[in-house]
Amino acid sequence: MLNITFQNFAGKSIPTMIKDDFDLAEFKKVVTAAFESTNGYRFVVDGTQLDLEHEDQFNEQKSKITDDKTIFVLARLRGGGFLDIATFIDIIYADLPNELKKIKKTQYQCSICYLNNKCIKLCCSMICEECFTTYFK
């Protein structure tokens, strides 16, 4: 039998035991006894997130689970999904003009184009809306 400990983000430790020759089903059984379900959690050992969906991948990873090993348990965030970075940037660019209208502007010389325009303070520089958009890209 292997002694393993599940430790959550708050530092709470849950010690448990699992057979030396465990498989994915046995691991899920131990997890379910400790957490009621594998859903909503990620299990990380030695910096690797265990794949509880694919048995072949799990079998490659389970060698990291040894006697007296601590497995960190992280709660998954609800919602969301995968968005590729290009789509995410397109969404930001589409919303940027509307969001810039909400920001307070001051008549000032732009630090980039040197024109006297209504500018937004960005860090320690004053930048006009047009230069801000170009700078952002």
PDB file of C-alpha atoms in Angstrom:
ATOM      1  CA  MET A   1       0.000   0.000   0.000  1.00  0.00           C
ATOM      2  CA  LEU A   2       1.098   3.552  -0.745  1.00  0.00           C
ATOM      3  CA  ASN A   3       0.507   6.369   1.713  1.00  0.00           C
ATOM      4  CA  ILE A   4      -0.516   9.497  -0.169  1.00  0.00           C
ATOM      5  CA  THR A   5      -1.749  12.851   1.050  1.00  0.00           C
ATOM      6  CA  PHE A   6      -4.139  15.168  -0.737  1.00  0.00           C
ATOM      7  CA  GLN A   7      -3.487  18.796   0.164  1.00  0.00           C
ATOM      8  CA  ASN A   8      -5.822  21.600  -0.849  1.00  0.00           C
ATOM      9  CA  PHE A   9      -5.034  25.277  -1.454  1.00  0.00           C
ATOM     10  CA  ALA A  10      -5.906  26.168   2.139  1.00  0.00           C
ATOM     11  CA  GLY A  11      -3.314  23.680   3.407  1.00  0.00           C
ATOM     12  CA  LYS A  12      -5.777  21.063   4.664  1.00  0.00           C
ATOM     13  CA  SER A  13      -4.260  17.599   4.341  1.00  0.00           C
ATOM     14  CA  ILE A  14      -6.218  14.405   3.772  1.00  0.00           C
ATOM     15  CA  PRO A  15      -4.067  11.287   4.266  1.00  0.00           C
ATOM     16  CA  THR A  16      -5.156   8.123   2.492  1.00  0.00           C
ATOM     17  CA  MET A  17      -3.823   4.842   1.155  1.00  0.00           C
ATOM     18  CA  ILE A  18      -3.918   3.230  -2.262  1.00  0.00           C
ATOM     19  CA  LYS A  19      -2.777  -0.161  -3.569  1.00  0.00           C
ATOM     20  CA  ASP A  20       0.719  -0.356  -5.059  1.00  0.00           C
ATOM     21  CA  ASP A  21      -0.674  -1.598  -8.378  1.00  0.00           C
ATOM     22  CA  PHE A  22      -3.529   0.927  -8.607  1.00  0.00           C
ATOM     23  CA  ASP A  23      -5.180   1.943 -11.864  1.00  0.00           C
ATOM     24  CA  LEU A  24      -7.240   4.988 -12.855  1.00  0.00           C
ATOM     25  CA  ALA A  25     -10.491   3.508 -11.527  1.00  0.00           C
ATOM     26  CA  GLU A  26      -8.877   2.800  -8.136  1.00  0.00           C
ATOM     27  CA  PHE A  27      -7.384   6.304  -7.983  1.00  0.00           C
ATOM     28  CA  LYS A  28     -10.783   7.848  -8.765  1.00  0.00           C
ATOM     29  CA  LYS A  29     -12.329   5.691  -6.034  1.00  0.00           C
ATOM     30  CA  VAL A  30      -9.831   7.035  -3.466  1.00  0.00           C
ATOM     31  CA  VAL A  31     -10.410  10.609  -4.675  1.00  0.00           C
ATOM     32  CA  THR A  32     -14.186  10.189  -4.505  1.00  0.00           C
ATOM     33  CA  ALA A  33     -13.899   8.950  -0.913  1.00  0.00           C
ATOM     34  CA  ALA A  34     -11.955  12.093  -0.006  1.00  0.00           C
ATOM     35  CA  PHE A  35     -13.738  14.700  -2.161  1.00  0.00           C
ATOM     36  CA  GLU A  36     -17.087  13.158  -3.199  1.00  0.00           C
ATOM     37  CA  SER A  37     -16.192  13.633  -6.878  1.00  0.00           C
ATOM     38  CA  THR A  38     -13.301  14.180  -9.264  1.00  0.00           C
ATOM     39  CA  ASN A  39     -15.327  16.858 -11.051  1.00  0.00           C
ATOM     40  CA  GLY A  40     -14.411  20.390 -10.164  1.00  0.00           C
ATOM     41  CA  TYR A  41     -10.862  19.528  -9.099  1.00  0.00           C
ATOM     42  CA  ARG A  42      -7.406  19.257 -10.614  1.00  0.00           C
ATOM     43  CA  PHE A  43      -4.823  16.955  -9.065  1.00  0.00           C
ATOM     44  CA  VAL A  44      -1.172  17.979  -9.343  1.00  0.00           C
ATOM     45  CA  VAL A  45       1.828  15.865  -8.395  1.00  0.00           C
ATOM     46  CA  ASP A  46       5.415  17.046  -8.912  1.00  0.00           C
ATOM     47  CA  GLY A  47       4.180  19.920 -11.077  1.00  0.00           C
ATOM     48  CA  THR A  48       2.172  17.654 -13.387  1.00  0.00           C
ATOM     49  CA  GLN A  49      -1.604  17.753 -13.603  1.00  0.00           C
ATOM     50  CA  LEU A  50      -2.925  14.202 -13.563  1.00  0.00           C
ATOM     51  CA  ASP A  51      -5.110  13.309 -16.530  1.00  0.00           C
ATOM     52  CA  LEU A  52      -8.165  11.584 -15.063  1.00  0.00           C
ATOM     53  CA  GLU A  53      -9.963  11.458 -18.416  1.00  0.00           C
ATOM     54  CA  HIS A  54      -7.538   9.324 -20.428  1.00  0.00           C
ATOM     55  CA  GLU A  55      -6.314   6.079 -18.904  1.00  0.00           C
ATOM     56  CA  ASP A  56      -3.263   5.740 -21.156  1.00  0.00           C
ATOM     57  CA  GLN A  57      -2.067   9.234 -20.210  1.00  0.00           C
ATOM     58  CA  PHE A  58      -2.779   8.572 -16.523  1.00  0.00           C
ATOM     59  CA  ASN A  59      -0.795   5.321 -16.691  1.00  0.00           C
ATOM     60  CA  GLU A  60       2.241   7.289 -17.903  1.00  0.00           C
ATOM     61  CA  GLN A  61       1.829   9.792 -15.052  1.00  0.00           C
ATOM     62  CA  LYS A  62       1.057   7.440 -12.175  1.00  0.00           C
ATOM     63  CA  SER A  63       4.738   6.566 -11.658  1.00  0.00           C
ATOM     64  CA  LYS A  64       5.010  10.009 -10.003  1.00  0.00           C
ATOM     65  CA  ILE A  65       2.623   8.814  -7.281  1.00  0.00           C
ATOM     66  CA  THR A  66       4.933   7.097  -4.809  1.00  0.00           C
ATOM     67  CA  ASP A  67       4.829   6.319  -1.091  1.00  0.00           C
ATOM     68  CA  ASP A  68       4.464   9.429   1.119  1.00  0.00           C
ATOM     69  CA  LYS A  69       3.706  11.620  -1.920  1.00  0.00           C
ATOM     70  CA  THR A  70       1.631  14.795  -1.580  1.00  0.00           C
ATOM     71  CA  ILE A  71      -0.916  15.442  -4.318  1.00  0.00           C
ATOM     72  CA  PHE A  72      -2.096  19.027  -4.499  1.00  0.00           C
ATOM     73  CA  VAL A  73      -5.815  19.510  -5.085  1.00  0.00           C
ATOM     74  CA  LEU A  74      -6.882  22.654  -6.928  1.00  0.00           C
ATOM     75  CA  ALA A  75     -10.470  23.739  -7.485  1.00  0.00           C
ATOM     76  CA  ARG A  76     -11.410  24.319 -11.106  1.00  0.00           C
ATOM     77  CA  LEU A  77     -12.968  27.622 -12.110  1.00  0.00           C
ATOM     78  CA  ARG A  78     -16.496  27.340 -13.389  1.00  0.00           C
ATOM     79  CA  GLY A  79     -17.473  28.444 -16.864  1.00  0.00           C
ATOM     80  CA  GLY A  80     -15.113  29.671 -19.490  1.00  0.00           C
ATOM     81  CA  GLY A  81     -13.692  27.657 -22.259  1.00  0.00           C
ATOM     82  CA  PHE A  82     -10.836  27.706 -24.698  1.00  0.00           C
ATOM     83  CA  LEU A  83     -10.325  30.851 -26.734  1.00  0.00           C
ATOM     84  CA  ASP A  84      -7.345  31.066 -29.002  1.00  0.00           C
ATOM     85  CA  ILE A  85      -5.266  34.190 -28.455  1.00  0.00           C
ATOM     86  CA  ALA A  86      -6.023  35.670 -31.907  1.00  0.00           C
ATOM     87  CA  THR A  87      -9.780  35.592 -31.235  1.00  0.00           C
ATOM     88  CA  PHE A  88      -9.243  37.093 -27.792  1.00  0.00           C
ATOM     89  CA  ILE A  89      -7.171  39.958 -29.257  1.00  0.00           C
ATOM     90  CA  ASP A  90      -9.847  40.597 -31.917  1.00  0.00           C
ATOM     91  CA  ILE A  91     -12.473  40.906 -29.162  1.00  0.00           C
ATOM     92  CA  ILE A  92     -10.295  43.396 -27.278  1.00  0.00           C
ATOM     93  CA  TYR A  93      -9.685  45.482 -30.419  1.00  0.00           C
ATOM     94  CA  ALA A  94     -13.420  45.547 -31.155  1.00  0.00           C
ATOM     95  CA  ASP A  95     -14.236  46.779 -27.621  1.00  0.00           C
ATOM     96  CA  LEU A  96     -11.311  49.176 -27.287  1.00  0.00           C
ATOM     97  CA  PRO A  97     -12.908  52.275 -28.925  1.00  0.00           C
ATOM     98  CA  ASN A  98     -15.979  52.065 -26.668  1.00  0.00           C
ATOM     99  CA  GLU A  99     -13.873  51.546 -23.557  1.00  0.00           C
ATOM    100  CA  LEU A 100     -11.576  54.457 -24.423  1.00  0.00           C
ATOM    101  CA  LYS A 101     -14.606  56.770 -24.534  1.00  0.00           C
ATOM    102  CA  LYS A 102     -15.225  55.988 -20.845  1.00  0.00           C
ATOM    103  CA  ILE A 103     -11.756  57.105 -19.723  1.00  0.00           C
ATOM    104  CA  LYS A 104     -11.206  60.652 -18.484  1.00  0.00           C
ATOM    105  CA  LYS A 105      -9.063  62.676 -20.879  1.00  0.00           C
ATOM    106  CA  THR A 106      -7.122  65.901 -20.409  1.00  0.00           C
ATOM    107  CA  GLN A 107      -6.057  68.420 -23.037  1.00  0.00           C
ATOM    108  CA  TYR A 108      -2.308  67.853 -23.244  1.00  0.00           C
ATOM    109  CA  GLN A 109       0.582  67.291 -25.636  1.00  0.00           C
ATOM    110  CA  CYS A 110       0.713  63.613 -26.606  1.00  0.00           C
ATOM    111  CA  SER A 111       4.015  61.991 -25.628  1.00  0.00           C
ATOM    112  CA  ILE A 112       4.104  60.036 -28.882  1.00  0.00           C
ATOM    113  CA  CYS A 113       2.799  62.255 -31.706  1.00  0.00           C
ATOM    114  CA  TYR A 114       3.425  65.590 -29.878  1.00  0.00           C
ATOM    115  CA  LEU A 115       0.032  66.967 -30.972  1.00  0.00           C
ATOM    116  CA  ASN A 116      -2.062  68.899 -28.501  1.00  0.00           C
ATOM    117  CA  ASN A 117      -5.016  66.521 -28.065  1.00  0.00           C
ATOM    118  CA  LYS A 118      -7.251  65.114 -25.377  1.00  0.00           C
ATOM    119  CA  CYS A 119      -4.957  62.557 -23.791  1.00  0.00           C
ATOM    120  CA  ILE A 120      -5.175  59.568 -21.503  1.00  0.00           C
ATOM    121  CA  LYS A 121      -2.652  59.190 -18.714  1.00  0.00           C
ATOM    122  CA  LEU A 122      -0.821  55.906 -19.215  1.00  0.00           C
ATOM    123  CA  CYS A 123       1.630  55.244 -16.424  1.00  0.00           C
ATOM    124  CA  CYS A 124       3.618  58.495 -16.387  1.00  0.00           C
ATOM    125  CA  SER A 125       2.879  59.553 -19.995  1.00  0.00           C
ATOM    126  CA  MET A 126       0.022  61.405 -21.627  1.00  0.00           C
ATOM    127  CA  ILE A 127      -1.092  59.680 -24.830  1.00  0.00           C
ATOM    128  CA  CYS A 128      -3.873  60.618 -27.254  1.00  0.00           C
ATOM    129  CA  GLU A 129      -6.551  58.081 -28.131  1.00  0.00           C
ATOM    130  CA  GLU A 130      -5.157  57.431 -31.610  1.00  0.00           C
ATOM    131  CA  CYS A 131      -1.624  56.782 -30.340  1.00  0.00           C
ATOM    132  CA  PHE A 132      -2.966  54.663 -27.486  1.00  0.00           C
ATOM    133  CA  THR A 133      -4.771  52.396 -29.956  1.00  0.00           C
ATOM    134  CA  THR A 134      -1.646  52.124 -32.115  1.00  0.00           C
ATOM    135  CA  TYR A 135       0.543  51.549 -29.043  1.00  0.00           C
ATOM    136  CA  PHE A 136      -1.851  48.874 -27.786  1.00  0.00           C
ATOM    137  CA  LYS A 137      -1.587  46.914 -31.038  1.00  0.00           C
TER     138      LYS A 137
END
